[in-house]
XYZ file of C-alpha atoms in Angstrom:
619
model
C 71.594 116.051 105.743
C 72.944 119.260 106.916
C 76.204 119.845 107.590
C 75.634 122.853 110.133
C 77.405 122.006 113.535
C 74.968 121.194 115.843
C 74.903 123.270 119.179
C 75.855 120.231 120.872
C 78.416 119.647 118.675
C 79.756 122.906 119.422
C 79.451 122.382 122.684
C 81.499 119.255 122.793
C 84.198 120.881 121.062
C 83.985 124.227 123.514
C 84.448 121.180 126.211
C 87.197 119.257 124.924
C 89.402 122.670 124.418
C 88.662 123.142 128.241
C 89.933 119.726 128.821
C 92.937 120.152 127.166
C 93.362 123.254 129.005
C 93.078 122.156 132.283
C 94.796 118.580 131.150
C 98.133 118.164 130.637
C 97.566 117.389 126.870
C 95.579 118.787 124.339
C 94.562 114.916 123.883
C 93.207 114.434 127.626
C 91.738 111.197 129.418
C 89.568 108.237 128.222
C 88.389 105.190 129.428
C 86.892 101.855 128.121
C 83.460 102.045 129.303
C 82.799 104.760 126.189
C 81.096 103.984 123.890
C 82.739 106.742 126.098
C 84.748 103.156 126.605
C 83.487 100.364 124.950
C 84.350 97.482 127.594
C 80.639 97.188 128.164
C 81.453 93.643 126.446
C 82.158 92.076 129.539
C 81.323 93.692 132.007
C 78.119 92.825 132.943
C 76.821 90.745 129.604
C 73.795 89.645 130.411
C 75.213 86.454 130.146
C 76.619 86.637 133.445
C 74.388 87.839 135.430
C 74.400 88.644 132.403
C 74.283 89.501 131.869
C 76.535 92.266 131.494
C 75.419 92.599 130.687
C 75.665 91.749 131.695
C 73.316 91.392 129.757
C 73.287 90.570 130.240
C 72.599 91.374 131.707
C 69.349 94.287 131.993
C 68.969 96.854 133.986
C 67.816 97.974 136.983
C 65.013 100.177 136.220
C 61.322 99.690 137.445
C 60.427 102.106 134.529
C 56.969 103.500 134.237
C 58.255 103.261 130.511
C 57.261 106.533 130.230
C 53.764 105.993 128.358
C 52.009 109.337 128.652
C 54.759 110.810 126.847
C 54.171 111.450 123.079
C 56.095 111.425 119.905
C 55.841 114.690 119.222
C 57.015 115.708 123.126
C 59.624 113.012 123.526
C 62.672 114.432 121.791
C 62.077 118.055 124.000
C 61.531 116.091 127.187
C 65.208 113.828 126.499
C 66.963 117.556 125.500
C 65.447 118.304 128.923
C 66.107 115.559 131.021
C 69.921 115.284 130.021
C 70.237 118.967 129.904
C 70.160 119.118 133.757
C 72.995 118.477 135.537
C 73.639 114.838 136.277
C 75.022 115.875 139.720
C 71.753 117.714 140.111
C 69.743 114.844 139.033
C 67.692 113.208 141.596
C 65.791 110.926 139.655
C 66.912 108.650 137.143
C 66.381 109.158 133.396
C 63.782 107.031 131.807
C 62.524 108.014 128.960
C 61.050 105.553 126.337
C 58.945 106.412 122.753
C 55.165 106.114 123.720
C 52.961 103.775 121.157
C 51.290 105.389 118.674
C 47.532 105.337 118.466
C 45.190 104.313 115.371
C 48.233 103.257 113.195
C 48.114 100.081 111.681
C 52.026 98.715 111.218
C 53.376 98.253 107.697
C 55.357 95.350 106.177
C 58.793 96.210 104.754
C 61.959 97.947 104.765
C 65.689 96.909 106.617
C 66.686 99.014 109.410
C 70.198 99.537 109.895
C 71.707 99.908 113.272
C 74.782 100.818 114.700
C 76.649 99.291 117.496
C 79.457 100.371 118.950
C 81.370 97.172 118.840
C 81.517 93.827 116.963
C 82.018 90.315 118.844
C 83.759 87.375 118.488
C 80.752 85.328 117.948
C 76.376 85.362 118.031
C 76.857 81.536 120.161
C 75.032 82.478 123.475
C 76.296 79.254 124.776
C 80.163 79.947 124.024
C 80.255 84.154 122.941
C 80.882 86.874 125.410
C 77.836 89.184 124.236
C 78.109 92.583 125.516
C 75.896 94.808 124.698
C 76.577 94.674 120.811
C 76.336 91.259 120.917
C 72.859 90.709 122.970
C 71.363 93.653 121.004
C 71.914 91.174 117.717
C 71.167 87.976 119.780
C 67.336 89.504 120.536
C 66.989 89.843 116.789
C 67.581 85.768 116.384
C 66.767 84.482 119.896
C 64.169 84.633 122.102
C 64.326 84.050 125.481
C 62.944 81.504 128.303
C 61.859 84.960 130.539
C 61.646 88.483 129.503
C 61.444 91.486 131.761
C 58.487 94.322 132.191
C 58.032 97.391 132.263
C 57.573 97.823 135.895
C 60.915 95.846 137.099
C 58.726 91.920 137.285
C 58.993 89.105 135.200
C 57.111 86.958 132.887
C 57.376 83.682 130.748
C 57.950 83.754 127.388
C 59.229 81.287 125.424
C 58.265 79.563 128.603
C 54.903 78.984 129.644
C 55.064 79.238 133.708
C 57.903 78.756 136.115
C 57.019 76.797 139.074
C 59.376 76.950 142.790
C 59.505 74.675 145.271
C 58.609 75.233 148.854
C 62.738 76.930 149.579
C 63.188 78.109 146.257
C 66.330 75.916 145.026
C 64.165 74.049 142.585
C 62.085 75.218 139.595
C 60.344 73.639 137.007
C 59.792 75.347 133.697
C 57.288 74.317 131.531
C 57.279 75.459 127.848
C 54.598 76.829 125.407
C 54.126 74.129 122.563
C 54.711 74.143 119.120
C 57.745 76.239 119.076
C 60.488 75.058 116.681
C 63.759 76.731 115.618
C 64.908 78.372 112.346
C 66.296 74.745 111.350
C 63.063 72.834 111.998
C 64.594 71.294 115.266
C 61.634 71.654 118.148
C 61.964 73.622 121.358
C 61.700 71.169 123.843
C 62.685 70.150 127.440
C 65.792 68.074 125.962
C 66.786 70.949 123.925
C 66.739 73.201 127.150
C 68.937 70.545 128.358
C 71.387 70.665 125.938
C 71.767 74.428 125.984
C 72.433 74.674 129.612
C 74.600 72.103 129.787
C 76.738 73.936 126.375
C 76.681 76.930 128.996
C 78.008 75.091 131.685
C 81.013 73.223 129.847
C 82.052 76.204 127.998
C 85.298 78.036 130.662
C 83.827 81.363 130.305
C 80.242 81.205 129.862
C 79.924 78.399 132.061
C 81.852 80.348 134.809
C 78.192 82.242 135.530
C 76.821 78.785 135.116
C 78.783 75.585 137.544
C 79.297 77.497 141.074
C 75.433 77.904 141.553
C 74.132 73.996 140.422
C 75.049 70.646 141.119
C 77.358 68.653 139.008
C 74.684 66.095 139.120
C 70.851 66.397 138.520
C 71.141 70.452 137.867
C 68.735 68.994 135.048
C 65.691 66.581 134.978
C 63.930 66.031 132.157
C 59.719 65.719 133.430
C 57.866 64.919 130.079
C 58.905 66.691 126.322
C 57.718 70.305 127.470
C 58.749 70.119 131.404
C 62.294 70.353 132.797
C 63.248 71.100 136.227
C 65.983 73.177 137.118
C 67.547 72.391 141.064
C 70.366 74.580 142.204
C 72.749 74.774 145.485
C 71.444 77.327 146.748
C 67.773 78.965 147.078
C 67.246 81.539 144.743
C 64.004 83.358 145.063
C 63.446 85.013 141.697
C 65.308 82.222 139.173
C 63.461 83.426 136.335
C 64.950 87.096 135.781
C 68.489 85.221 134.929
C 67.021 83.682 132.092
C 66.099 87.382 130.685
C 69.529 87.426 129.275
C 71.711 85.410 127.592
C 71.636 82.091 129.878
C 67.585 82.478 128.867
C 68.713 82.865 125.177
C 67.435 79.632 123.319
C 69.559 78.121 120.492
C 69.097 75.297 118.277
C 70.868 71.572 119.863
C 71.232 70.735 116.511
C 72.912 74.394 115.267
C 75.060 73.854 119.148
C 76.033 70.321 117.680
C 77.049 71.349 114.434
C 79.217 74.363 115.724
C 81.033 72.054 118.467
C 82.457 70.591 115.356
C 82.680 73.704 112.946
C 83.811 77.046 114.865
C 82.776 79.084 112.197
C 79.177 78.178 113.159
C 79.041 80.452 115.685
C 78.948 83.563 113.362
C 75.419 81.815 112.070
C 73.142 81.700 114.856
C 70.018 79.735 114.810
C 67.508 80.353 116.946
C 63.391 80.819 117.670
C 63.512 84.339 117.044
C 61.675 87.184 114.595
C 64.317 87.027 112.230
C 66.638 84.459 110.520
C 70.697 84.576 110.318
C 71.535 85.027 106.207
C 74.452 86.763 106.665
C 77.513 87.690 108.751
C 80.761 89.850 107.860
C 82.764 90.762 110.957
C 83.653 94.010 111.447
C 81.221 94.837 108.989
C 77.273 94.062 108.281
C 75.478 91.031 109.723
C 72.238 90.577 108.268
C 68.583 88.949 109.431
C 65.637 88.666 107.369
C 62.004 88.350 108.935
C 60.879 84.990 110.189
C 57.364 84.711 108.961
C 56.872 81.506 110.909
C 57.771 83.608 114.231
C 55.982 82.135 117.188
C 54.281 84.815 119.201
C 52.981 87.142 115.744
C 53.737 89.156 112.822
C 57.273 90.429 112.182
C 56.667 93.248 110.383
C 60.519 94.608 109.061
C 62.085 92.370 105.859
C 65.663 92.570 107.768
C 67.352 93.870 109.831
C 71.208 94.956 109.248
C 74.130 95.249 112.397
C 76.863 97.630 111.028
C 80.210 98.065 114.089
C 80.515 101.618 114.253
C 83.316 101.905 117.459
C 83.600 105.799 116.934
C 80.529 107.182 118.746
C 80.856 110.751 116.665
C 81.020 108.494 113.287
C 77.462 106.614 114.684
C 75.815 109.067 115.446
C 76.856 111.468 111.942
C 75.896 108.639 110.464
C 72.176 108.396 112.480
C 72.053 111.977 111.066
C 72.870 111.456 107.436
C 70.229 108.345 106.924
C 73.173 105.705 106.363
C 71.473 104.474 109.254
C 68.492 104.119 111.535
C 68.931 103.797 114.743
C 72.078 103.388 117.107
C 73.422 102.315 120.449
C 75.369 104.684 122.606
C 76.380 105.954 125.580
C 78.935 108.564 124.853
C 77.657 111.848 126.322
C 78.454 114.094 123.800
C 76.841 111.810 121.370
C 73.843 111.694 123.494
C 73.443 115.640 123.711
C 73.363 115.594 119.926
C 70.608 113.343 119.911
C 68.124 114.471 122.165
C 68.821 117.829 120.607
C 67.410 117.301 117.992
C 63.989 116.743 117.162
C 63.927 114.307 114.230
C 65.564 111.438 116.628
C 63.511 109.415 119.101
C 65.735 108.877 122.270
C 65.331 105.859 124.891
C 67.166 106.545 127.462
C 67.857 104.706 130.807
C 70.598 105.783 133.492
C 69.424 102.984 136.253
C 71.784 100.647 134.769
C 75.348 99.959 134.721
C 77.966 101.999 136.508
C 81.306 103.172 134.954
C 84.030 102.514 137.342
C 87.816 101.874 137.695
C 88.355 97.832 138.995
C 91.764 96.773 140.842
C 92.835 93.150 141.075
C 93.632 92.342 144.379
C 95.056 88.920 143.786
C 98.441 90.629 143.157
C 100.594 93.593 143.786
C 100.386 96.254 144.440
C 96.477 96.126 145.265
C 96.719 92.680 147.541
C 96.952 95.461 149.769
C 94.191 97.787 150.596
C 96.659 100.583 151.232
C 97.246 100.917 147.799
C 93.809 100.173 147.049
C 92.770 103.252 149.073
C 95.289 105.389 147.644
C 94.371 104.813 143.993
C 90.792 105.861 145.208
C 92.028 109.048 146.975
C 93.877 109.653 143.943
C 91.168 109.741 141.321
C 89.454 113.098 140.181
C 86.032 112.268 139.891
C 84.368 115.810 139.762
C 86.851 116.159 137.083
C 85.639 112.870 135.191
C 82.472 113.818 135.281
C 83.371 117.466 134.180
C 85.300 116.968 131.387
C 84.631 113.285 130.241
C 80.938 112.573 131.339
C 80.310 116.718 129.938
C 78.210 116.725 133.334
C 75.393 114.729 131.938
C 75.985 111.638 133.688
C 74.792 111.088 137.534
C 78.040 110.474 139.613
C 78.063 107.256 141.266
C 79.314 106.117 144.028
C 77.537 102.750 144.484
C 75.964 100.150 142.128
C 72.676 101.821 142.875
C 70.904 104.613 142.088
C 69.484 107.401 144.746
C 66.195 106.583 143.183
C 67.031 102.872 143.883
C 64.433 101.157 147.318
C 68.642 99.434 147.925
C 70.549 102.650 147.641
C 72.609 103.285 150.907
C 72.571 106.764 151.246
C 75.451 106.405 154.369
C 77.744 105.334 151.402
C 80.036 107.805 150.739
C 83.253 107.110 148.095
C 86.111 108.468 148.641
C 87.992 110.593 146.067
C 90.114 113.596 145.269
C 92.316 113.463 148.054
C 95.939 113.732 146.578
C 97.637 114.545 149.911
C 95.541 111.409 151.472
C 97.251 109.344 148.864
C 100.391 110.571 148.934
C 100.766 108.985 152.584
C 99.009 105.357 151.800
C 101.728 105.437 148.773
C 104.686 106.371 150.660
C 103.285 104.122 153.700
C 102.904 101.076 151.170
C 105.895 101.553 149.411
C 108.034 101.918 153.073
C 106.974 98.413 153.716
C 106.513 96.420 150.309
C 108.817 98.100 147.964
C 110.304 94.672 146.880
C 107.151 92.614 146.036
C 107.071 91.824 142.428
C 104.054 93.393 140.261
C 103.702 90.016 137.979
C 101.859 91.710 135.447
C 104.623 94.056 134.730
C 107.546 92.202 135.653
C 108.583 94.871 138.181
C 109.339 95.459 141.766
C 106.028 96.877 143.368
C 107.843 100.241 143.679
C 110.369 102.294 142.445
C 112.057 105.538 143.978
C 109.270 105.535 146.378
C 106.513 105.202 143.530
C 103.668 102.653 143.009
C 103.732 100.941 139.752
C 100.833 99.877 138.708
C 99.372 99.009 134.569
C 96.152 100.932 133.569
C 95.002 98.637 130.410
C 91.764 100.106 128.550
C 89.786 98.536 124.917
C 90.301 100.749 122.126
C 91.277 102.032 120.209
C 89.206 104.456 121.180
C 89.929 108.626 121.414
C 87.769 109.257 124.454
C 89.246 106.202 126.074
C 93.154 107.396 125.772
C 91.260 110.812 126.900
C 90.454 109.388 130.384
C 93.690 107.164 130.432
C 95.559 110.625 130.874
C 93.268 112.529 132.946
C 93.364 109.717 135.225
C 97.229 109.283 134.499
C 97.526 113.369 135.652
C 96.246 112.544 139.367
C 97.941 109.205 139.825
C 101.399 110.593 138.588
C 100.774 113.206 141.292
C 99.892 110.792 143.889
C 102.510 108.519 143.702
C 101.989 106.474 141.169
C 103.955 105.224 138.061
C 101.373 104.380 135.697
C 101.990 102.362 132.439
C 99.799 101.961 129.777
C 98.051 98.986 127.787
C 94.932 99.607 125.228
C 93.805 96.445 123.750
C 91.582 95.642 121.388
C 88.142 94.496 123.184
C 88.190 90.913 123.139
C 91.783 90.997 124.516
C 90.864 93.220 127.060
C 88.416 90.935 128.537
C 91.150 87.722 128.571
C 93.545 89.584 130.211
C 90.846 90.634 132.807
C 89.215 87.308 133.275
C 93.033 86.210 133.567
C 93.593 88.255 135.935
C 96.463 90.094 133.807
C 95.465 93.787 135.158
C 96.504 95.850 137.768
C 93.522 98.569 136.834
C 91.338 98.856 134.242
C 88.155 101.049 133.491
C 84.998 98.433 132.897
C 81.384 99.238 133.543
C 78.980 96.475 134.601
C 76.295 95.654 137.380
C 72.620 96.861 136.737
C 70.639 93.312 136.148
C 67.316 93.774 136.410
C 67.537 91.686 139.821
C 70.542 93.195 141.315
C 70.805 89.675 142.519
C 71.640 88.359 139.306
C 75.121 90.355 139.729
C 76.435 87.791 142.161
C 78.824 86.389 139.589
C 80.658 89.596 139.831
C 81.153 89.506 143.371
C 81.059 85.972 145.095
C 84.443 83.638 146.024
C 83.024 80.814 144.057
C 83.633 83.108 140.744
C 87.460 82.869 141.583
C 89.416 80.723 139.609
C 91.741 80.675 136.574
C 89.843 82.527 134.775
C 87.147 84.136 136.546
C 84.474 86.592 136.498
C 85.120 87.958 139.831
C 87.099 90.331 138.410
C 88.663 91.970 141.245
C 89.480 88.321 142.762
C 88.518 89.381 145.899
C 87.149 86.639 148.569
C 84.769 87.849 151.685
C 82.822 84.883 153.111
C 80.740 87.161 154.767
C 79.975 89.374 151.320
C 79.067 86.057 150.142
C 76.526 84.881 153.203
C 74.879 88.826 152.695
C 74.265 88.200 148.487
C 72.998 83.883 149.329
C 70.134 85.544 151.935
C 69.081 88.410 149.499
C 68.672 85.117 146.974
C 66.159 83.619 149.500
C 64.055 86.395 149.889
C 61.008 86.806 147.777
C 60.444 89.935 149.075
C 62.455 92.950 147.836
C 61.138 95.062 151.335
C 62.839 92.261 152.887
C 66.074 92.637 150.759
C 66.683 96.561 151.356
C 68.778 96.258 154.594
C 70.511 93.416 153.342
C 71.554 95.209 149.808
C 72.704 98.210 152.161
C 75.101 96.230 154.273
C 76.554 94.759 151.076
C 77.112 98.059 149.621
C 78.810 99.057 152.595
C 80.821 96.509 152.419
C 81.868 96.716 148.738
C 82.868 100.878 149.609
C 85.361 99.590 152.527
C 86.684 97.215 150.156
C 88.057 99.984 147.983
C 87.831 97.523 145.140
C 85.933 99.699 142.163
C 86.496 103.254 141.894
C 83.061 104.571 140.887
C 82.994 107.218 138.269
C 78.663 107.491 137.938
C 75.509 105.408 136.589
C 76.264 104.741 132.807
C 73.170 107.019 130.741
C 72.149 104.692 127.230
C 71.098 105.926 124.674
C 69.547 103.797 121.871
C 68.548 106.697 119.245
C 65.707 105.609 116.257
C 64.795 107.879 113.597
C 61.495 109.313 113.062
C 60.203 107.056 110.798
C 60.752 103.690 112.584
C 58.147 102.906 114.614
C 56.898 100.452 117.622
C 59.400 99.897 118.840
C 58.025 100.121 123.075
C 55.631 98.503 122.002
C 56.223 95.034 122.750
C 54.144 92.937 125.052
C 53.475 89.637 127.086
C 52.793 86.947 124.994
C 48.796 86.795 125.116
C 48.352 89.315 127.149
C 48.647 92.489 125.342
C 48.131 94.708 128.891
C 51.483 93.648 129.977
C 54.364 95.808 128.519
C 57.800 94.471 128.196
C 60.964 96.431 127.763
C 61.978 97.891 125.331
C 65.948 98.396 126.404
C 67.904 97.234 128.485
C 71.778 98.050 129.246
C 71.364 99.347 125.520
C 70.387 96.712 123.791
C 66.906 96.405 122.324
C 64.417 94.305 121.038
C 63.716 94.633 116.979
C 59.794 92.306 116.799
C 57.498 95.223 117.312
C 59.488 97.668 115.202
C 58.285 98.985 111.574
C 59.222 101.333 109.687
C 56.628 104.206 108.150
């Protein structure tokens, strides 16, 4: 690898120097939605949606898969796409790696993949799987359904999905002859065991319990057929089974993991790779499954290495010590897309990055305090200095090219005087209320006391925190910082032990799967509705969307919903996350996934920062 400084690296250093001058310290402002904030962890794990996301949850793109691009042209196209200012870009970035013609895959080799963080386990029924966890899971597990490049879904482990007339029941028929890596058969009973294990878990179950009856949620029809019964009509239920909720684990392993929690680190699925070893925060290794039900697997092994610092991760790829990586760090994206030797899978129609407020306690139980913080947030400066102008600014959960986008929604921001007036009004009436997170009065000397929490350690996250703090302090907030390791950050958020934090969320392929972050029924001692904000009218809109099979008929409902979210001042949207899954030039087949038995139907090769490995080979 050359040690010559790349142009994009020089741009990054120049931008940070400008930031140091404009922001009040040389180390200027950071959030947990890096890479620029690796707090994707919980947010949208595809589990809660998703999954999410999250995975996740999956991204809400409807992509043409970039199949017209050649490998030779792709890096230049990627560079051109991200060089255009995010503010000026009207269409989504959706660039994949075109399939090479007249080339035969070869077997062998180990793919070394750089993750933005590690996770606390790889059990889809018990672990909070962020983008890194979902990525590793896609190597060892398969899902019941899969997302296509045109935004639709197809059966995957399942052979078919059949709804009843009102979409309150879905019958799932499995493919015959599939076994888990330990020899346990994939059958209807295995699906029920996975579902009940997810439902029983105190966190993962929050995405499941509120939507199914306590009794009769599943019925085994025969050895390969199971029926799901829901509390509400769900016209697109299979989309929820394309992420964490659809990952199928061996029932034998799940039972053993209940008795021995360490087994959560040694997953057993039906996927293209078999678990071999794992050293947390070091290396997780999977080896080829020679008996994979869906065809030939080319790589000998895949190794996952968590590298939290995005600059280090990028340099390891340039230096040949990694073969691939995931990142949302804008400076890294500029570097990677500018280098002609790197292949980039880019998509910005996925999650949104934002600051998020807890409405369950003072001060943000009062809309005046929430609006004041929104007005005080330097969104423009954030996108200039932190996002480097790469990401498209966001004002809602949909990108402008989405059919569900509401052009009438405008997020207020960068209005210090307006914020100061609201702070004065709030503290004039509620100064004596208790901020239970800080253990202080809501206001001190006419200023609102708040804690800003993010996941770290991360230089970028810290830079964002300082950038936000400068404007928030000017507007009349006393800001206390709380940097936590990612797992603790997610836990504190779930328990409501925060005032405001930085987050990354939404972006499900079917946005109705993001309901788990929004509905009243997802609030409790532990919540997935992180802001803990309940609005029965909002819930009614979501339920109507779920029952509506035609996306065209959903448009006015989504626009109504985004208007309500905007008026409630729960989130201060920064931008639409741009994910880059980057690969060395000798890595092939990244986007060659097709539906089982139907090579004409292409499947997504990346989703909210995660990607699949069954079709990859090394030249």
